[in-house]
Tab-separated table of C-alpha atoms in Angstrom:
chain	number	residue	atom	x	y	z
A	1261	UNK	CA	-36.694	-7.666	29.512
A	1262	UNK	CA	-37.134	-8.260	25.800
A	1263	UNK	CA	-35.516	-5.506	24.500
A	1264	UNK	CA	-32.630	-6.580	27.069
A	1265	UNK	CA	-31.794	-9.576	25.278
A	1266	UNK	CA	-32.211	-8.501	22.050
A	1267	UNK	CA	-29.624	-5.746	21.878
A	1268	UNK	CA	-26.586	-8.590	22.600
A	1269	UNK	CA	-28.283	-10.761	19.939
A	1270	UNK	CA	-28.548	-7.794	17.415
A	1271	UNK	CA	-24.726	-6.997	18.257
A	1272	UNK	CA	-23.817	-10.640	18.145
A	1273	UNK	CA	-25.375	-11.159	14.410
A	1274	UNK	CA	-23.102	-8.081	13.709
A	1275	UNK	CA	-20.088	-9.184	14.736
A	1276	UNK	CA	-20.761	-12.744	12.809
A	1277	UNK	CA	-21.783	-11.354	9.248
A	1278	UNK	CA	-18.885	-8.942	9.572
A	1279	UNK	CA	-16.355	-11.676	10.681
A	1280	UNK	CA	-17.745	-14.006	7.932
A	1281	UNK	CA	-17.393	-12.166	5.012
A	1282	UNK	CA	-16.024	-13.980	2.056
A	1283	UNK	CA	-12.618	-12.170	0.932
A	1284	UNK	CA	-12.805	-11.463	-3.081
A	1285	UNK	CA	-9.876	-12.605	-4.764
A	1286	UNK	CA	-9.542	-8.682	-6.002
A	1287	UNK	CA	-9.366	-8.064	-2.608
A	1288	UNK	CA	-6.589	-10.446	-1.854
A	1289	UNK	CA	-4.924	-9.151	-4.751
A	1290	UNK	CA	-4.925	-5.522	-3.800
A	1291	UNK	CA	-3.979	-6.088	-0.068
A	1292	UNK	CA	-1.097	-8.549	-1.742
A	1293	UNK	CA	0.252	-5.802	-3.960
A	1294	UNK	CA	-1.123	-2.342	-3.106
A	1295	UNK	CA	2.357	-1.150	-1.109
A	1296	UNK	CA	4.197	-2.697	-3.959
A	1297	UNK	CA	2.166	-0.116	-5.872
A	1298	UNK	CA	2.835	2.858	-3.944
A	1299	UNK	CA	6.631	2.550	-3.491
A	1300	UNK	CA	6.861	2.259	-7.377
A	1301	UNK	CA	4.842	5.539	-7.312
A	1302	UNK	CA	7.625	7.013	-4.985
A	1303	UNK	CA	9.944	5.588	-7.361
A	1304	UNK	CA	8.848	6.794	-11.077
A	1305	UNK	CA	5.405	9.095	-10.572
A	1306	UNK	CA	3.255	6.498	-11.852
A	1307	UNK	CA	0.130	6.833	-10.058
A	1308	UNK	CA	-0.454	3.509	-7.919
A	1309	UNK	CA	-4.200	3.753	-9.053
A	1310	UNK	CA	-3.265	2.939	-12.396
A	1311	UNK	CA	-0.181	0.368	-11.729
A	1312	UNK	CA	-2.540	-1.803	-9.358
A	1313	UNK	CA	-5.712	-1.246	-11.797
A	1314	UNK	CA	-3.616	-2.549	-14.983
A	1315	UNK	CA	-2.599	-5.414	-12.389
A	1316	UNK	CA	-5.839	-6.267	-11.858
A	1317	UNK	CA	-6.948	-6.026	-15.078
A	1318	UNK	CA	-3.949	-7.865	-17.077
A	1319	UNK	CA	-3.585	-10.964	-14.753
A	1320	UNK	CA	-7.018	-11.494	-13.818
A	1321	UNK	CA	-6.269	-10.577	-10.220
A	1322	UNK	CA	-3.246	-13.143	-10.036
A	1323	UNK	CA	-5.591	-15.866	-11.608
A	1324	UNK	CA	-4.406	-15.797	-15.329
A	1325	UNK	CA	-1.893	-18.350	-17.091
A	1326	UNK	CA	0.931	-15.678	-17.163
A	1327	UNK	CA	0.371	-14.665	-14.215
A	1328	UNK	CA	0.322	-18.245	-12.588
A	1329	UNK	CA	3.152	-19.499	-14.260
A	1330	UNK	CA	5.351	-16.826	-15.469
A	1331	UNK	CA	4.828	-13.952	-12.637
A	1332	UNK	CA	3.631	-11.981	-15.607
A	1333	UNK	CA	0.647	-9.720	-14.197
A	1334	UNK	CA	1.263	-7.163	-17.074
A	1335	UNK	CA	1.208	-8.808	-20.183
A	1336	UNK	CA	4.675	-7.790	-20.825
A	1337	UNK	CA	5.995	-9.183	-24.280
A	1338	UNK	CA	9.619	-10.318	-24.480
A	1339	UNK	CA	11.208	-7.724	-27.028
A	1340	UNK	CA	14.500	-7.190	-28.692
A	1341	UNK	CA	16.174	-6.413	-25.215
A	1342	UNK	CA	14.655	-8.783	-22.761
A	1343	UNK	CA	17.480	-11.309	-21.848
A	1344	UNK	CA	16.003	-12.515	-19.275
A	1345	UNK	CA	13.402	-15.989	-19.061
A	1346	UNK	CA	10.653	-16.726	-21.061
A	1347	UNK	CA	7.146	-18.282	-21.742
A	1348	UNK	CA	5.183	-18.735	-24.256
A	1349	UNK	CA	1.761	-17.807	-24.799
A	1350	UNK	CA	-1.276	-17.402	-27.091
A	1351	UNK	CA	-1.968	-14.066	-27.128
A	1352	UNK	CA	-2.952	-11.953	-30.112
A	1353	UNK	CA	0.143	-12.732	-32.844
A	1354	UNK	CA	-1.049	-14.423	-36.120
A	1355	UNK	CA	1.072	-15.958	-38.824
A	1356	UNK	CA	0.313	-15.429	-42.242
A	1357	UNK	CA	-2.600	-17.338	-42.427
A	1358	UNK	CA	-4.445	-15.532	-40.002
A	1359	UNK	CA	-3.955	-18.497	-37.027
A	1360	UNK	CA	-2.872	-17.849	-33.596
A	1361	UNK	CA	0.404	-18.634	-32.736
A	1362	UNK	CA	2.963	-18.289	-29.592
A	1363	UNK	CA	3.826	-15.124	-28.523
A	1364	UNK	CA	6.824	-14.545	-26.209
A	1365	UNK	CA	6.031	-13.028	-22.621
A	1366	UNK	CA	8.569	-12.141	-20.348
A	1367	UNK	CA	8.741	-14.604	-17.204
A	1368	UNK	CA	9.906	-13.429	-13.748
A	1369	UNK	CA	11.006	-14.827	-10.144
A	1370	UNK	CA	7.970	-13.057	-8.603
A	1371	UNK	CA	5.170	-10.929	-9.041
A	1372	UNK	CA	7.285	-8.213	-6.917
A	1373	UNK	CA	9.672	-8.388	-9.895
A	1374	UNK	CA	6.702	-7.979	-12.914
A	1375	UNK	CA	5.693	-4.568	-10.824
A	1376	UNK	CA	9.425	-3.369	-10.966
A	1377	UNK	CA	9.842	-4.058	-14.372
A	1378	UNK	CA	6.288	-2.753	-15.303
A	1379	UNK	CA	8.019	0.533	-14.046
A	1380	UNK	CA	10.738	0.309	-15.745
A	1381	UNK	CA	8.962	-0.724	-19.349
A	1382	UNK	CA	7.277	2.468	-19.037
A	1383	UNK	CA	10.216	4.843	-18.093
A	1384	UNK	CA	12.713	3.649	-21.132
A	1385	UNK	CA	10.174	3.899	-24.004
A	1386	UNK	CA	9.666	7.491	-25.553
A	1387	UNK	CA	6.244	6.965	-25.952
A	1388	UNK	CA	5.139	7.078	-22.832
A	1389	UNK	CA	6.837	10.376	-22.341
A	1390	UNK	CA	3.692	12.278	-22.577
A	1391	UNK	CA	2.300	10.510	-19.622
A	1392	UNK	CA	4.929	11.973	-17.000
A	1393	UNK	CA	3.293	15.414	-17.940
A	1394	UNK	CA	0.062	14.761	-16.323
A	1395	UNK	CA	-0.536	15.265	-12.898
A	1396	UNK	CA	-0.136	12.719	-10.427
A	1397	UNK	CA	-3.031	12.929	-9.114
A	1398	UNK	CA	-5.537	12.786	-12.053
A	1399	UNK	CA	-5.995	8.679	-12.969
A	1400	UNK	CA	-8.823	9.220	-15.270
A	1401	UNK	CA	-5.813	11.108	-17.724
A	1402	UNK	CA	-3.114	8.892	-16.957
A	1403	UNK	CA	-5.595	6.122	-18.107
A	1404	UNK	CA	-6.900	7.221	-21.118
A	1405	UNK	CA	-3.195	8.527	-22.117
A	1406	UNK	CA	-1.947	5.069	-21.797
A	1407	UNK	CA	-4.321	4.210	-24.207
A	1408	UNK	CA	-3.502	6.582	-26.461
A	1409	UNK	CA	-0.137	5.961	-26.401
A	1410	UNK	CA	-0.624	2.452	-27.404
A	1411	UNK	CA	-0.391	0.604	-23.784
A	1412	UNK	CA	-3.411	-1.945	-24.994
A	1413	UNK	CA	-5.015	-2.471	-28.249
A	1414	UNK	CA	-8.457	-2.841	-26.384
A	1415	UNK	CA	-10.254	0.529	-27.497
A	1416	UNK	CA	-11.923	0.367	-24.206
A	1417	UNK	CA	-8.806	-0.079	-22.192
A	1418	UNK	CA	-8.830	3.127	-20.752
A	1419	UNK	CA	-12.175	3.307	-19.815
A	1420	UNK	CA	-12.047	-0.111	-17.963
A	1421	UNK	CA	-8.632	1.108	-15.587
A	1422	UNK	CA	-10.419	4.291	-14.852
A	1423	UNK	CA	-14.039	1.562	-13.973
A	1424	UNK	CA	-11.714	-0.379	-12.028
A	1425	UNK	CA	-10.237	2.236	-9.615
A	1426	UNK	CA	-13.777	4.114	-8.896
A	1427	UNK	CA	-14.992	0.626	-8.153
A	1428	UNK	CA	-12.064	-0.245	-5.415
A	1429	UNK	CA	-11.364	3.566	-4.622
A	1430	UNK	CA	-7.739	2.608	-5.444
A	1431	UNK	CA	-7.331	6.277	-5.976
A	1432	UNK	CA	-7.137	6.513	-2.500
A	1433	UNK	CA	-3.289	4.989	-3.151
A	1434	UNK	CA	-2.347	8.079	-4.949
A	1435	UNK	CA	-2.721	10.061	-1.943
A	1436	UNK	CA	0.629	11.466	-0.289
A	1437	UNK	CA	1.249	9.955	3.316
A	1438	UNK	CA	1.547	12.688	5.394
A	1439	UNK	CA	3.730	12.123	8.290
A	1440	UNK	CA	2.740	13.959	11.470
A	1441	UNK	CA	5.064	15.505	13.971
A	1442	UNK	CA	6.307	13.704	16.933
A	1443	UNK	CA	5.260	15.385	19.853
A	1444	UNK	CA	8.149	14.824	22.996
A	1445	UNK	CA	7.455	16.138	26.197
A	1446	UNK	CA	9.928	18.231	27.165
A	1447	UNK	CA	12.829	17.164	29.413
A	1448	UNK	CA	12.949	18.816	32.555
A	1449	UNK	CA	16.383	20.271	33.684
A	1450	UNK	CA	17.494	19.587	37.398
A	1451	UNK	CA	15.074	16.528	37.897
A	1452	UNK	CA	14.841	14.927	41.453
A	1453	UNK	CA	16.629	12.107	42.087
A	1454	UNK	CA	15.049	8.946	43.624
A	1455	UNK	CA	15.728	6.179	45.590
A	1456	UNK	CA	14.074	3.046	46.431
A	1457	UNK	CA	14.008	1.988	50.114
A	1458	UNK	CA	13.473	-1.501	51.155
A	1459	UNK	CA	9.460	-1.650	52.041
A	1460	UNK	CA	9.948	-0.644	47.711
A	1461	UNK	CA	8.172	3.128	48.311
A	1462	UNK	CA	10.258	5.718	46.352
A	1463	UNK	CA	12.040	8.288	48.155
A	1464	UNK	CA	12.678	11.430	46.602
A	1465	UNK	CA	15.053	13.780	47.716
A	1466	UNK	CA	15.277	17.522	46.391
A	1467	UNK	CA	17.669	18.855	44.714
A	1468	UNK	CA	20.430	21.552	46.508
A	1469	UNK	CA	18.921	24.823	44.972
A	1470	UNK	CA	14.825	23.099	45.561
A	1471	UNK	CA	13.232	25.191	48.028
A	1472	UNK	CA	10.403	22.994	47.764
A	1473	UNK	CA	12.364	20.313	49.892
A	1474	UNK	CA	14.839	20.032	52.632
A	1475	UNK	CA	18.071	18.568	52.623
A	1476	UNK	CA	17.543	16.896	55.529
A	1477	UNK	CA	14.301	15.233	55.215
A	1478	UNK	CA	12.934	12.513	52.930
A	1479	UNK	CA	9.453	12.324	51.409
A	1480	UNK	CA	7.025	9.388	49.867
A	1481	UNK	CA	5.544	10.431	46.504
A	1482	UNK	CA	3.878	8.343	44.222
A	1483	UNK	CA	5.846	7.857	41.023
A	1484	UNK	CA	4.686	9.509	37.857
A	1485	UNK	CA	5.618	7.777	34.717
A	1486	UNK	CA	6.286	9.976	32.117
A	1487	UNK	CA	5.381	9.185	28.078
A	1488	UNK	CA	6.765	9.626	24.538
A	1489	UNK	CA	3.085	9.700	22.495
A	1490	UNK	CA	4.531	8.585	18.696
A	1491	UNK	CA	1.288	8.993	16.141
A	1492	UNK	CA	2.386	6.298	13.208
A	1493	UNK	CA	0.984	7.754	9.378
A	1494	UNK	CA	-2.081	5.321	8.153
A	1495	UNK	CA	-2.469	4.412	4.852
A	1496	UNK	CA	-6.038	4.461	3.664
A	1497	UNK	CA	-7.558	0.984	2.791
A	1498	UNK	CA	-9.011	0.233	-0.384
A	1499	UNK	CA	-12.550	-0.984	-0.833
C-alpha cells in the first residue's frame, strides 16, 4: 500500500520541480533571438552559433545600456557610413589625455534590426573575407578568426564565443533542417460513391464495372476516414 502512494507523490514532485524552474535570462534571450539567428545564417553563411554567442556576449543577454536603449546587442560603432540614429556611449575611446570619452554606437528600431545589420557589417568589410572560407559548420574557427581579424580587442574574445556555445549547445543552430517527405496516400481511381439515407447510415453503391456489388442492391458499411499524415521539420532546442 506504501509503495502505492508513493509512486504518484514521486511523479507529482517531478512534475513541480520541472514546472518551477526559474528561466535564465540567457535562456530568454536565446529562445527570443535564436530563429533570428538561423535565417541570417540562410541569408549570409554566418554560423548562427557564433551570431547568437556574440549576442549574448556583447549585450549582456539583452541586459546592457546599448542594448536597452539603443537596440545595440553588437557593439556596433557608428562609422563614416552609418546615417542612420545614434547614441552615445562610454566605451573604450580616450582623448589625448588618456580619459574616457563618448563613443558613437549605432542605435536601431529593434533588436531584429541590430541582427540584420550585424550581417551586413560583416559582409561589406574586406576583412572579414577570410571568414566566409571556413566551413559552416566549424564555430570553434569562425570564432577564433573573428578574432583575428580584429572583431574585438579582448585577446580572449574568441575563446569566450567558442565557451559560450559548448555551454548552451548553440551549435546545435548550425545544423541544416532537413525537411522530410510528405507521405500521401494514394488516391484511388473509380471510388464508390455514397449516400446518406435518413436513419444517417451510409449507403454505398458500387460502381458499374464493381463485381464486388450489384446494381440493384444497397449495402451498410461503416465509413472509413481516410488521412494525409504531414511530419513538420523540428528544430533542435538549445540548452
Amino acid at each position: 500500500m506504501k509503495s502505492t502512494i508513493l509512486l504518484p507523490v514521486l511523479v507529482l514532485i517531478g512534475i513541480l520541480s520541472t514546472s518551477s524552474r526559474v528561466i535564465t535570462v540567457q535562456e530568454r534571450y536565446m529562445e527570443q533571438y535564436k530563429y533570428m539567428a538561423i535565417s541570417e545564417m540562410n541569408r549570409s553563411g554566418i554560423p548562427a552559433s557564433i551570431k547568437l554567442a556574440q549576442g549574448i556576449l556583447e549585450s549582456q543577454s539583452g541586459r546592457s545600456e546599448l542594448a536597452v536603449n539603443a537596440n545595440n546587442h553588437f557593439g556596433i560603432k557608428c562609422k563614416s557610413n552609418w546615417s542612420g540614429e545614434t547614441y552615445q556611449y562610454k566605451d573604450d575611446d580616450l582623448d589625448e589625455n588618456g580619459e574616457l570619452i563618448h563613443s558613437c554606437f549605432r542605435m536601431y528600431g529593434s533588436g531584429e534590426q541590430s541582427y540584420i545589420d550585424h550581417t551586413d557589417f560583416i559582409l561589406n568589410r574586406s576583412r572579414y573575407k577570410p571568414l566566409f572560407s571556413l566551413p559552416k559548420n566549424d564555430y570553434k574557427a569562425w570564432a577564433m578568426g573573428l578574432k583575428k581579424c580584429g572583431y574585438a580587442t579582448d585577446p580572449n574574445y574568441g575563446i569566450r564565443l567558442i565557451e559560450t556555445i559548448e555551454k548552451y549547445n548553440l551549435n546545435l543552430l548550425d545544423a541544416p533542417v532537413i525537411v522530410k517527405p510528405v507521405p500521401v496516400l494514394p488516391v484511388i481511381e473509380n471510388t464508390i460513391k455514397t449516400q446518406v439515407n435518413t436513419t444517417n447510415k451510409q449507403v454505398v453503391k458500387g460502381s458499374l464495372n464493381s463485381s464486388k456489388y450489384s446494381k440493384n442492391k444497397s449495402y451498410n458499411v461503416k465509413s472509413k476516414k481516410r488521412f494525409r499524415t504531414f511530419t513538420a521539420p523540428r528544430l533542435s532546442e538549445s540548452k
